[in-house]
Amino acid sequence: MLRVMSRRGDDRITWDAQKVETHDPEAMAAIHEAERIFMDERKKGATAFKVEPGKTVERIDKFDRTAEQIVLVPRVVGG
């Protein structure tokens, strides 16, 4: 799952990792969309974190399609 934090809460893109491995068209479309969003948000300055149960949250710079959950936090702008 890719979660993008925003003023509205968070937007989510989900995919089935097993179906991605079998190249299921719907799962592949979801993962490509998640990768696109990840790259776009990172270019805008968002910070990405890989979140997995029982593990320490890890900051990441590249999309990890095997991650259970990736959280994107937009750049905080002061004012």
PDB file of N, CA, C and O in Angstrom:
ATOM      1  N   MET A   1       0.849  -1.178   0.000  1.00  0.00           N
ATOM      2  CA  MET A   1       0.000   0.000   0.000  1.00  0.00           C
ATOM      3  C   MET A   1       0.893   1.238   0.000  1.00  0.00           C
ATOM      4  O   MET A   1       1.894   1.298   0.695  1.00  0.00           O
ATOM      5  N   LEU A   2       0.501   2.211  -0.790  1.00  0.00           N
ATOM      6  CA  LEU A   2       1.155   3.519  -0.785  1.00  0.00           C
ATOM      7  C   LEU A   2       0.168   4.501  -0.184  1.00  0.00           C
ATOM      8  O   LEU A   2      -0.973   4.589  -0.644  1.00  0.00           O
ATOM      9  N   ARG A   3       0.595   5.206   0.868  1.00  0.00           N
ATOM     10  CA  ARG A   3      -0.253   6.212   1.515  1.00  0.00           C
ATOM     11  C   ARG A   3       0.413   7.570   1.341  1.00  0.00           C
ATOM     12  O   ARG A   3       1.577   7.744   1.695  1.00  0.00           O
ATOM     13  N   VAL A   4      -0.334   8.521   0.796  1.00  0.00           N
ATOM     14  CA  VAL A   4       0.167   9.866   0.578  1.00  0.00           C
ATOM     15  C   VAL A   4      -0.586  10.804   1.518  1.00  0.00           C
ATOM     16  O   VAL A   4      -1.798  10.987   1.374  1.00  0.00           O
ATOM     17  N   MET A   5       0.120  11.357   2.480  1.00  0.00           N
ATOM     18  CA  MET A   5      -0.493  12.269   3.445  1.00  0.00           C
ATOM     19  C   MET A   5      -0.834  13.596   2.752  1.00  0.00           C
ATOM     20  O   MET A   5      -0.067  14.079   1.924  1.00  0.00           O
ATOM     21  N   SER A   6      -1.988  14.154   3.124  1.00  0.00           N
ATOM     22  CA  SER A   6      -2.406  15.434   2.545  1.00  0.00           C
ATOM     23  C   SER A   6      -3.337  16.139   3.527  1.00  0.00           C
ATOM     24  O   SER A   6      -3.625  15.622   4.596  1.00  0.00           O
ATOM     25  N   ARG A   7      -3.820  17.302   3.136  1.00  0.00           N
ATOM     26  CA  ARG A   7      -4.764  18.044   3.981  1.00  0.00           C
ATOM     27  C   ARG A   7      -6.060  17.274   4.198  1.00  0.00           C
ATOM     28  O   ARG A   7      -6.759  17.475   5.165  1.00  0.00           O
ATOM     29  N   ARG A   8      -6.380  16.386   3.258  1.00  0.00           N
ATOM     30  CA  ARG A   8      -7.618  15.605   3.337  1.00  0.00           C
ATOM     31  C   ARG A   8      -7.455  14.356   4.194  1.00  0.00           C
ATOM     32  O   ARG A   8      -8.397  13.608   4.374  1.00  0.00           O
ATOM     33  N   GLY A   9      -6.271  14.109   4.678  1.00  0.00           N
ATOM     34  CA  GLY A   9      -5.975  12.881   5.414  1.00  0.00           C
ATOM     35  C   GLY A   9      -4.906  12.124   4.661  1.00  0.00           C
ATOM     36  O   GLY A   9      -3.775  12.557   4.601  1.00  0.00           O
ATOM     37  N   ASP A  10      -5.288  11.011   4.041  1.00  0.00           N
ATOM     38  CA  ASP A  10      -4.327  10.304   3.201  1.00  0.00           C
ATOM     39  C   ASP A  10      -5.051   9.629   2.040  1.00  0.00           C
ATOM     40  O   ASP A  10      -6.188   9.221   2.151  1.00  0.00           O
ATOM     41  N   ASP A  11      -4.344   9.597   0.916  1.00  0.00           N
ATOM     42  CA  ASP A  11      -4.827   8.897  -0.267  1.00  0.00           C
ATOM     43  C   ASP A  11      -4.077   7.575  -0.313  1.00  0.00           C
ATOM     44  O   ASP A  11      -2.883   7.516   0.004  1.00  0.00           O
ATOM     45  N   ARG A  12      -4.767   6.512  -0.718  1.00  0.00           N
ATOM     46  CA  ARG A  12      -4.160   5.182  -0.716  1.00  0.00           C
ATOM     47  C   ARG A  12      -4.241   4.515  -2.079  1.00  0.00           C
ATOM     48  O   ARG A  12      -5.260   4.576  -2.747  1.00  0.00           O
ATOM     49  N   ILE A  13      -3.142   3.876  -2.434  1.00  0.00           N
ATOM     50  CA  ILE A  13      -3.083   3.026  -3.617  1.00  0.00           C
ATOM     51  C   ILE A  13      -2.674   1.654  -3.095  1.00  0.00           C
ATOM     52  O   ILE A  13      -1.684   1.532  -2.382  1.00  0.00           O
ATOM     53  N   THR A  14      -3.434   0.634  -3.431  1.00  0.00           N
ATOM     54  CA  THR A  14      -3.109  -0.714  -2.960  1.00  0.00           C
ATOM     55  C   THR A  14      -2.893  -1.647  -4.147  1.00  0.00           C
ATOM     56  O   THR A  14      -3.420  -1.418  -5.236  1.00  0.00           O
ATOM     57  N   TRP A  15      -2.097  -2.681  -3.904  1.00  0.00           N
ATOM     58  CA  TRP A  15      -1.874  -3.705  -4.912  1.00  0.00           C
ATOM     59  C   TRP A  15      -1.620  -5.026  -4.205  1.00  0.00           C
ATOM     60  O   TRP A  15      -1.253  -5.069  -3.041  1.00  0.00           O
ATOM     61  N   ASP A  16      -1.827  -6.110  -4.915  1.00  0.00           N
ATOM     62  CA  ASP A  16      -1.608  -7.456  -4.399  1.00  0.00           C
ATOM     63  C   ASP A  16      -0.246  -7.921  -4.910  1.00  0.00           C
ATOM     64  O   ASP A  16      -0.072  -8.132  -6.117  1.00  0.00           O
ATOM     65  N   ALA A  17       0.714  -8.061  -3.999  1.00  0.00           N
ATOM     66  CA  ALA A  17       2.084  -8.418  -4.382  1.00  0.00           C
ATOM     67  C   ALA A  17       2.133  -9.760  -5.115  1.00  0.00           C
ATOM     68  O   ALA A  17       2.931  -9.929  -6.049  1.00  0.00           O
ATOM     69  N   GLN A  18       1.305 -10.713  -4.713  1.00  0.00           N
ATOM     70  CA  GLN A  18       1.290 -12.016  -5.389  1.00  0.00           C
ATOM     71  C   GLN A  18       0.808 -11.885  -6.829  1.00  0.00           C
ATOM     72  O   GLN A  18       1.327 -12.530  -7.726  1.00  0.00           O
ATOM     73  N   LYS A  19      -0.187 -11.020  -7.035  1.00  0.00           N
ATOM     74  CA  LYS A  19      -0.692 -10.816  -8.401  1.00  0.00           C
ATOM     75  C   LYS A  19       0.316 -10.050  -9.249  1.00  0.00           C
ATOM     76  O   LYS A  19       0.378 -10.259 -10.460  1.00  0.00           O
ATOM     77  N   VAL A  20       1.108  -9.168  -8.619  1.00  0.00           N
ATOM     78  CA  VAL A  20       2.159  -8.462  -9.355  1.00  0.00           C
ATOM     79  C   VAL A  20       3.172  -9.478  -9.880  1.00  0.00           C
ATOM     80  O   VAL A  20       3.627  -9.387 -11.019  1.00  0.00           O
ATOM     81  N   GLU A  21       3.515 -10.466  -9.047  1.00  0.00           N
ATOM     82  CA  GLU A  21       4.472 -11.503  -9.454  1.00  0.00           C
ATOM     83  C   GLU A  21       3.980 -12.302 -10.656  1.00  0.00           C
ATOM     84  O   GLU A  21       4.783 -12.761 -11.460  1.00  0.00           O
ATOM     85  N   THR A  22       2.657 -12.453 -10.791  1.00  0.00           N
ATOM     86  CA  THR A  22       2.099 -13.198 -11.929  1.00  0.00           C
ATOM     87  C   THR A  22       1.724 -12.261 -13.082  1.00  0.00           C
ATOM     88  O   THR A  22       1.108 -12.688 -14.048  1.00  0.00           O
ATOM     89  N   HIS A  23       2.091 -10.981 -12.932  1.00  0.00           N
ATOM     90  CA  HIS A  23       1.846  -9.963 -13.955  1.00  0.00           C
ATOM     91  C   HIS A  23       0.366  -9.762 -14.270  1.00  0.00           C
ATOM     92  O   HIS A  23      -0.009  -9.499 -15.423  1.00  0.00           O
ATOM     93  N   ASP A  24      -0.477  -9.876 -13.238  1.00  0.00           N
ATOM     94  CA  ASP A  24      -1.902  -9.594 -13.388  1.00  0.00           C
ATOM     95  C   ASP A  24      -2.053  -8.141 -13.853  1.00  0.00           C
ATOM     96  O   ASP A  24      -1.471  -7.233 -13.254  1.00  0.00           O
ATOM     97  N   PRO A  25      -2.795  -7.883 -14.932  1.00  0.00           N
ATOM     98  CA  PRO A  25      -2.901  -6.534 -15.491  1.00  0.00           C
ATOM     99  C   PRO A  25      -3.382  -5.473 -14.496  1.00  0.00           C
ATOM    100  O   PRO A  25      -2.848  -4.356 -14.467  1.00  0.00           O
ATOM    101  N   GLU A  26      -4.365  -5.804 -13.691  1.00  0.00           N
ATOM    102  CA  GLU A  26      -4.897  -4.841 -12.727  1.00  0.00           C
ATOM    103  C   GLU A  26      -3.854  -4.515 -11.647  1.00  0.00           C
ATOM    104  O   GLU A  26      -3.662  -3.356 -11.284  1.00  0.00           O
ATOM    105  N   ALA A  27      -3.182  -5.546 -11.151  1.00  0.00           N
ATOM    106  CA  ALA A  27      -2.150  -5.332 -10.132  1.00  0.00           C
ATOM    107  C   ALA A  27      -0.973  -4.559 -10.711  1.00  0.00           C
ATOM    108  O   ALA A  27      -0.411  -3.675 -10.040  1.00  0.00           O
ATOM    109  N   MET A  28      -0.601  -4.849 -11.940  1.00  0.00           N
ATOM    110  CA  MET A  28       0.511  -4.134 -12.584  1.00  0.00           C
ATOM    111  C   MET A  28       0.161  -2.664 -12.792  1.00  0.00           C
ATOM    112  O   MET A  28       0.997  -1.784 -12.577  1.00  0.00           O
ATOM    113  N   ALA A  29      -1.078  -2.384 -13.180  1.00  0.00           N
ATOM    114  CA  ALA A  29      -1.505  -0.993 -13.360  1.00  0.00           C
ATOM    115  C   ALA A  29      -1.447  -0.247 -12.028  1.00  0.00           C
ATOM    116  O   ALA A  29      -0.988   0.902 -11.976  1.00  0.00           O
ATOM    117  N   ALA A  30      -1.869  -0.903 -10.946  1.00  0.00           N
ATOM    118  CA  ALA A  30      -1.846  -0.265  -9.625  1.00  0.00           C
ATOM    119  C   ALA A  30      -0.421   0.025  -9.177  1.00  0.00           C
ATOM    120  O   ALA A  30      -0.136   1.105  -8.656  1.00  0.00           O
ATOM    121  N   ILE A  31       0.483  -0.907  -9.402  1.00  0.00           N
ATOM    122  CA  ILE A  31       1.862  -0.704  -8.954  1.00  0.00           C
ATOM    123  C   ILE A  31       2.549   0.368  -9.795  1.00  0.00           C
ATOM    124  O   ILE A  31       3.326   1.172  -9.284  1.00  0.00           O
ATOM    125  N   HIS A  32       2.245   0.420 -11.083  1.00  0.00           N
ATOM    126  CA  HIS A  32       2.829   1.472 -11.931  1.00  0.00           C
ATOM    127  C   HIS A  32       2.319   2.851 -11.506  1.00  0.00           C
ATOM    128  O   HIS A  32       3.075   3.824 -11.487  1.00  0.00           O
ATOM    129  N   GLU A  33       1.050   2.936 -11.164  1.00  0.00           N
ATOM    130  CA  GLU A  33       0.482   4.201 -10.688  1.00  0.00           C
ATOM    131  C   GLU A  33       1.127   4.593  -9.354  1.00  0.00           C
ATOM    132  O   GLU A  33       1.470   5.759  -9.135  1.00  0.00           O
ATOM    133  N   ALA A  34       1.315   3.631  -8.461  1.00  0.00           N
ATOM    134  CA  ALA A  34       1.960   3.905  -7.175  1.00  0.00           C
ATOM    135  C   ALA A  34       3.394   4.399  -7.388  1.00  0.00           C
ATOM    136  O   ALA A  34       3.828   5.357  -6.742  1.00  0.00           O
ATOM    137  N   GLU A  35       4.131   3.769  -8.302  1.00  0.00           N
ATOM    138  CA  GLU A  35       5.503   4.200  -8.607  1.00  0.00           C
ATOM    139  C   GLU A  35       5.519   5.616  -9.173  1.00  0.00           C
ATOM    140  O   GLU A  35       6.369   6.428  -8.815  1.00  0.00           O
ATOM    141  N   ARG A  36       4.574   5.915 -10.049  1.00  0.00           N
ATOM    142  CA  ARG A  36       4.495   7.253 -10.641  1.00  0.00           C
ATOM    143  C   ARG A  36       4.230   8.298  -9.564  1.00  0.00           C
ATOM    144  O   ARG A  36       4.905   9.334  -9.501  1.00  0.00           O
ATOM    145  N   ILE A  37       3.265   8.023  -8.706  1.00  0.00           N
ATOM    146  CA  ILE A  37       2.937   8.952  -7.624  1.00  0.00           C
ATOM    147  C   ILE A  37       4.131   9.119  -6.693  1.00  0.00           C
ATOM    148  O   ILE A  37       4.473  10.234  -6.285  1.00  0.00           O
ATOM    149  N   PHE A  38       4.794   8.008  -6.349  1.00  0.00           N
ATOM    150  CA  PHE A  38       5.971   8.048  -5.484  1.00  0.00           C
ATOM    151  C   PHE A  38       7.022   8.998  -6.065  1.00  0.00           C
ATOM    152  O   PHE A  38       7.522   9.888  -5.374  1.00  0.00           O
ATOM    153  N   MET A  39       7.346   8.819  -7.344  1.00  0.00           N
ATOM    154  CA  MET A  39       8.373   9.657  -7.978  1.00  0.00           C
ATOM    155  C   MET A  39       7.941  11.125  -8.037  1.00  0.00           C
ATOM    156  O   MET A  39       8.744  12.022  -7.760  1.00  0.00           O
ATOM    157  N   ASP A  40       6.685  11.378  -8.383  1.00  0.00           N
ATOM    158  CA  ASP A  40       6.189  12.757  -8.443  1.00  0.00           C
ATOM    159  C   ASP A  40       6.271  13.439  -7.085  1.00  0.00           C
ATOM    160  O   ASP A  40       6.711  14.585  -6.982  1.00  0.00           O
ATOM    161  N   GLU A  41       5.843  12.743  -6.039  1.00  0.00           N
ATOM    162  CA  GLU A  41       5.861  13.324  -4.698  1.00  0.00           C
ATOM    163  C   GLU A  41       7.287  13.531  -4.192  1.00  0.00           C
ATOM    164  O   GLU A  41       7.577  14.529  -3.535  1.00  0.00           O
ATOM    165  N   ARG A  42       8.186  12.610  -4.497  1.00  0.00           N
ATOM    166  CA  ARG A  42       9.584  12.761  -4.090  1.00  0.00           C
ATOM    167  C   ARG A  42      10.205  13.976  -4.777  1.00  0.00           C
ATOM    168  O   ARG A  42      10.959  14.719  -4.159  1.00  0.00           O
ATOM    169  N   LYS A  43       9.856  14.197  -6.052  1.00  0.00           N
ATOM    170  CA  LYS A  43      10.372  15.374  -6.770  1.00  0.00           C
ATOM    171  C   LYS A  43       9.893  16.665  -6.125  1.00  0.00           C
ATOM    172  O   LYS A  43      10.580  17.683  -6.180  1.00  0.00           O
ATOM    173  N   LYS A  44       8.720  16.637  -5.510  1.00  0.00           N
ATOM    174  CA  LYS A  44       8.166  17.813  -4.830  1.00  0.00           C
ATOM    175  C   LYS A  44       8.757  17.984  -3.430  1.00  0.00           C
ATOM    176  O   LYS A  44       8.402  18.926  -2.720  1.00  0.00           O
ATOM    177  N   GLY A  45       9.593  17.034  -2.997  1.00  0.00           N
ATOM    178  CA  GLY A  45      10.225  17.145  -1.693  1.00  0.00           C
ATOM    179  C   GLY A  45       9.640  16.281  -0.597  1.00  0.00           C
ATOM    180  O   GLY A  45      10.032  16.389   0.564  1.00  0.00           O
ATOM    181  N   ALA A  46       8.705  15.392  -0.939  1.00  0.00           N
ATOM    182  CA  ALA A  46       8.111  14.515   0.074  1.00  0.00           C
ATOM    183  C   ALA A  46       9.152  13.532   0.599  1.00  0.00           C
ATOM    184  O   ALA A  46      10.092  13.159  -0.100  1.00  0.00           O
ATOM    185  N   THR A  47       8.962  13.117   1.833  1.00  0.00           N
ATOM    186  CA  THR A  47       9.813  12.108   2.461  1.00  0.00           C
ATOM    187  C   THR A  47       9.042  10.796   2.495  1.00  0.00           C
ATOM    188  O   THR A  47       7.847  10.788   2.791  1.00  0.00           O
ATOM    189  N   ALA A  48       9.730   9.699   2.171  1.00  0.00           N
ATOM    190  CA  ALA A  48       9.082   8.387   2.105  1.00  0.00           C
ATOM    191  C   ALA A  48       9.595   7.482   3.218  1.00  0.00           C
ATOM    192  O   ALA A  48      10.790   7.484   3.537  1.00  0.00           O
ATOM    193  N   PHE A  49       8.662   6.718   3.778  1.00  0.00           N
ATOM    194  CA  PHE A  49       8.989   5.770   4.837  1.00  0.00           C
ATOM    195  C   PHE A  49       8.398   4.410   4.516  1.00  0.00           C
ATOM    196  O   PHE A  49       7.253   4.316   4.071  1.00  0.00           O
ATOM    197  N   LYS A  50       9.173   3.374   4.780  1.00  0.00           N
ATOM    198  CA  LYS A  50       8.712   1.996   4.636  1.00  0.00           C
ATOM    199  C   LYS A  50       8.270   1.539   6.022  1.00  0.00           C
ATOM    200  O   LYS A  50       9.035   1.607   6.977  1.00  0.00           O
ATOM    201  N   VAL A  51       7.021   1.090   6.116  1.00  0.00           N
ATOM    202  CA  VAL A  51       6.448   0.687   7.405  1.00  0.00           C
ATOM    203  C   VAL A  51       6.083  -0.793   7.328  1.00  0.00           C
ATOM    204  O   VAL A  51       5.300  -1.197   6.473  1.00  0.00           O
ATOM    205  N   GLU A  52       6.672  -1.574   8.234  1.00  0.00           N
ATOM    206  CA  GLU A  52       6.388  -3.004   8.283  1.00  0.00           C
ATOM    207  C   GLU A  52       6.180  -3.411   9.736  1.00  0.00           C
ATOM    208  O   GLU A  52       6.927  -2.969  10.607  1.00  0.00           O
ATOM    209  N   PRO A  53       5.169  -4.245  10.022  1.00  0.00           N
ATOM    210  CA  PRO A  53       4.891  -4.667  11.400  1.00  0.00           C
ATOM    211  C   PRO A  53       6.107  -5.308  12.064  1.00  0.00           C
ATOM    212  O   PRO A  53       6.804  -6.118  11.446  1.00  0.00           O
ATOM    213  N   GLY A  54       6.370  -4.912  13.298  1.00  0.00           N
ATOM    214  CA  GLY A  54       7.460  -5.493  14.064  1.00  0.00           C
ATOM    215  C   GLY A  54       8.842  -4.997  13.695  1.00  0.00           C
ATOM    216  O   GLY A  54       9.835  -5.481  14.228  1.00  0.00           O
ATOM    217  N   LYS A  55       8.925  -4.047  12.758  1.00  0.00           N
ATOM    218  CA  LYS A  55      10.223  -3.519  12.343  1.00  0.00           C
ATOM    219  C   LYS A  55      10.249  -2.011  12.568  1.00  0.00           C
ATOM    220  O   LYS A  55       9.207  -1.366  12.628  1.00  0.00           O
ATOM    221  N   THR A  56      11.450  -1.475  12.662  1.00  0.00           N
ATOM    222  CA  THR A  56      11.619  -0.034  12.781  1.00  0.00           C
ATOM    223  C   THR A  56      11.257   0.622  11.455  1.00  0.00           C
ATOM    224  O   THR A  56      11.584   0.098  10.384  1.00  0.00           O
ATOM    225  N   VAL A  57      10.572   1.751  11.518  1.00  0.00           N
ATOM    226  CA  VAL A  57      10.224   2.498  10.307  1.00  0.00           C
ATOM    227  C   VAL A  57      11.526   2.922   9.627  1.00  0.00           C
ATOM    228  O   VAL A  57      12.458   3.388  10.273  1.00  0.00           O
ATOM    229  N   GLU A  58      11.573   2.741   8.312  1.00  0.00           N
ATOM    230  CA  GLU A  58      12.791   3.013   7.555  1.00  0.00           C
ATOM    231  C   GLU A  58      12.535   4.083   6.496  1.00  0.00           C
ATOM    232  O   GLU A  58      11.589   3.973   5.709  1.00  0.00           O
ATOM    233  N   ARG A  59      13.362   5.105   6.478  1.00  0.00           N
ATOM    234  CA  ARG A  59      13.263   6.128   5.426  1.00  0.00           C
ATOM    235  C   ARG A  59      13.827   5.530   4.139  1.00  0.00           C
ATOM    236  O   ARG A  59      14.868   4.888   4.157  1.00  0.00           O
ATOM    237  N   ILE A  60      13.116   5.743   3.018  1.00  0.00           N
ATOM    238  CA  ILE A  60      13.567   5.197   1.735  1.00  0.00           C
ATOM    239  C   ILE A  60      13.604   6.295   0.676  1.00  0.00           C
ATOM    240  O   ILE A  60      12.879   7.285   0.762  1.00  0.00           O
ATOM    241  N   ASP A  61      14.461   6.102  -0.315  1.00  0.00           N
ATOM    242  CA  ASP A  61      14.567   7.054  -1.417  1.00  0.00           C
ATOM    243  C   ASP A  61      14.047   6.480  -2.728  1.00  0.00           C
ATOM    244  O   ASP A  61      13.790   7.208  -3.667  1.00  0.00           O
ATOM    245  N   LYS A  62      13.916   5.144  -2.787  1.00  0.00           N
ATOM    246  CA  LYS A  62      13.445   4.479  -3.997  1.00  0.00           C
ATOM    247  C   LYS A  62      12.199   3.666  -3.665  1.00  0.00           C
ATOM    248  O   LYS A  62      12.074   3.102  -2.585  1.00  0.00           O
ATOM    249  N   PHE A  63      11.300   3.598  -4.624  1.00  0.00           N
ATOM    250  CA  PHE A  63      10.070   2.822  -4.466  1.00  0.00           C
ATOM    251  C   PHE A  63      10.406   1.354  -4.253  1.00  0.00           C
ATOM    252  O   PHE A  63      11.231   0.784  -4.958  1.00  0.00           O
ATOM    253  N   ASP A  64       9.764   0.740  -3.264  1.00  0.00           N
ATOM    254  CA  ASP A  64       9.973  -0.674  -2.953  1.00  0.00           C
ATOM    255  C   ASP A  64       8.640  -1.401  -3.105  1.00  0.00           C
ATOM    256  O   ASP A  64       7.795  -1.349  -2.224  1.00  0.00           O
ATOM    257  N   ARG A  65       8.457  -2.053  -4.231  1.00  0.00           N
ATOM    258  CA  ARG A  65       7.177  -2.719  -4.509  1.00  0.00           C
ATOM    259  C   ARG A  65       6.911  -3.893  -3.589  1.00  0.00           C
ATOM    260  O   ARG A  65       5.802  -4.396  -3.534  1.00  0.00           O
ATOM    261  N   THR A  66       7.923  -4.346  -2.831  1.00  0.00           N
ATOM    262  CA  THR A  66       7.723  -5.454  -1.899  1.00  0.00           C
ATOM    263  C   THR A  66       7.329  -4.971  -0.500  1.00  0.00           C
ATOM    264  O   THR A  66       6.977  -5.786   0.345  1.00  0.00           O
ATOM    265  N   ALA A  67       7.382  -3.661  -0.267  1.00  0.00           N
ATOM    266  CA  ALA A  67       7.041  -3.115   1.056  1.00  0.00           C
ATOM    267  C   ALA A  67       5.564  -3.327   1.342  1.00  0.00           C
ATOM    268  O   ALA A  67       4.727  -3.185   0.452  1.00  0.00           O
ATOM    269  N   GLU A  68       5.263  -3.648   2.591  1.00  0.00           N
ATOM    270  CA  GLU A  68       3.861  -3.811   2.970  1.00  0.00           C
ATOM    271  C   GLU A  68       3.145  -2.467   2.917  1.00  0.00           C
ATOM    272  O   GLU A  68       1.996  -2.370   2.499  1.00  0.00           O
ATOM    273  N   GLN A  69       3.854  -1.411   3.345  1.00  0.00           N
ATOM    274  CA  GLN A  69       3.256  -0.079   3.337  1.00  0.00           C
ATOM    275  C   GLN A  69       4.354   0.971   3.179  1.00  0.00           C
ATOM    276  O   GLN A  69       5.397   0.897   3.807  1.00  0.00           O
ATOM    277  N   ILE A  70       4.094   1.930   2.294  1.00  0.00           N
ATOM    278  CA  ILE A  70       4.975   3.084   2.122  1.00  0.00           C
ATOM    279  C   ILE A  70       4.140   4.316   2.435  1.00  0.00           C
ATOM    280  O   ILE A  70       3.034   4.464   1.921  1.00  0.00           O
ATOM    281  N   VAL A  71       4.685   5.192   3.270  1.00  0.00           N
ATOM    282  CA  VAL A  71       3.999   6.423   3.635  1.00  0.00           C
ATOM    283  C   VAL A  71       4.805   7.594   3.078  1.00  0.00           C
ATOM    284  O   VAL A  71       6.010   7.683   3.313  1.00  0.00           O
ATOM    285  N   LEU A  72       4.128   8.459   2.336  1.00  0.00           N
ATOM    286  CA  LEU A  72       4.756   9.668   1.805  1.00  0.00           C
ATOM    287  C   LEU A  72       4.248  10.873   2.574  1.00  0.00           C
ATOM    288  O   LEU A  72       3.032  11.100   2.655  1.00  0.00           O
ATOM    289  N   VAL A  73       5.179  11.621   3.133  1.00  0.00           N
ATOM    290  CA  VAL A  73       4.842  12.812   3.910  1.00  0.00           C
ATOM    291  C   VAL A  73       5.327  14.020   3.111  1.00  0.00           C
ATOM    292  O   VAL A  73       6.520  14.130   2.818  1.00  0.00           O
ATOM    293  N   PRO A  74       4.417  14.934   2.739  1.00  0.00           N
ATOM    294  CA  PRO A  74       4.826  16.081   1.932  1.00  0.00           C
ATOM    295  C   PRO A  74       5.770  16.993   2.716  1.00  0.00           C
ATOM    296  O   PRO A  74       5.789  16.997   3.947  1.00  0.00           O
ATOM    297  N   ARG A  75       6.537  17.760   1.966  1.00  0.00           N
ATOM    298  CA  ARG A  75       7.444  18.737   2.569  1.00  0.00           C
ATOM    299  C   ARG A  75       6.618  19.713   3.392  1.00  0.00           C
ATOM    300  O   ARG A  75       5.587  20.197   2.948  1.00  0.00           O
ATOM    301  N   VAL A  76       7.078  19.989   4.599  1.00  0.00           N
ATOM    302  CA  VAL A  76       6.399  20.930   5.465  1.00  0.00           C
ATOM    303  C   VAL A  76       6.891  22.327   5.131  1.00  0.00           C
ATOM    304  O   VAL A  76       8.098  22.581   5.099  1.00  0.00           O
ATOM    305  N   VAL A  77       5.945  23.226   4.870  1.00  0.00           N
ATOM    306  CA  VAL A  77       6.287  24.595   4.502  1.00  0.00           C
ATOM    307  C   VAL A  77       5.865  25.497   5.649  1.00  0.00           C
ATOM    308  O   VAL A  77       4.710  25.495   6.067  1.00  0.00           O
ATOM    309  N   GLY A  78       6.823  26.236   6.171  1.00  0.00           N
ATOM    310  CA  GLY A  78       6.524  27.136   7.279  1.00  0.00           C
ATOM    311  C   GLY A  78       5.850  28.414   6.802  1.00  0.00           C
ATOM    312  O   GLY A  78       5.805  28.714   5.625  1.00  0.00           O
ATOM    313  N   GLY A  79       5.324  29.149   7.733  1.00  0.00           N
ATOM    314  CA  GLY A  79       4.677  30.382   7.299  1.00  0.00           C
ATOM    315  C   GLY A  79       4.168  31.110   8.397  1.00  0.00           C
ATOM    316  O   GLY A  79       4.016  31.899   9.087  1.00  0.00           O
TER     317      GLY A  79
END
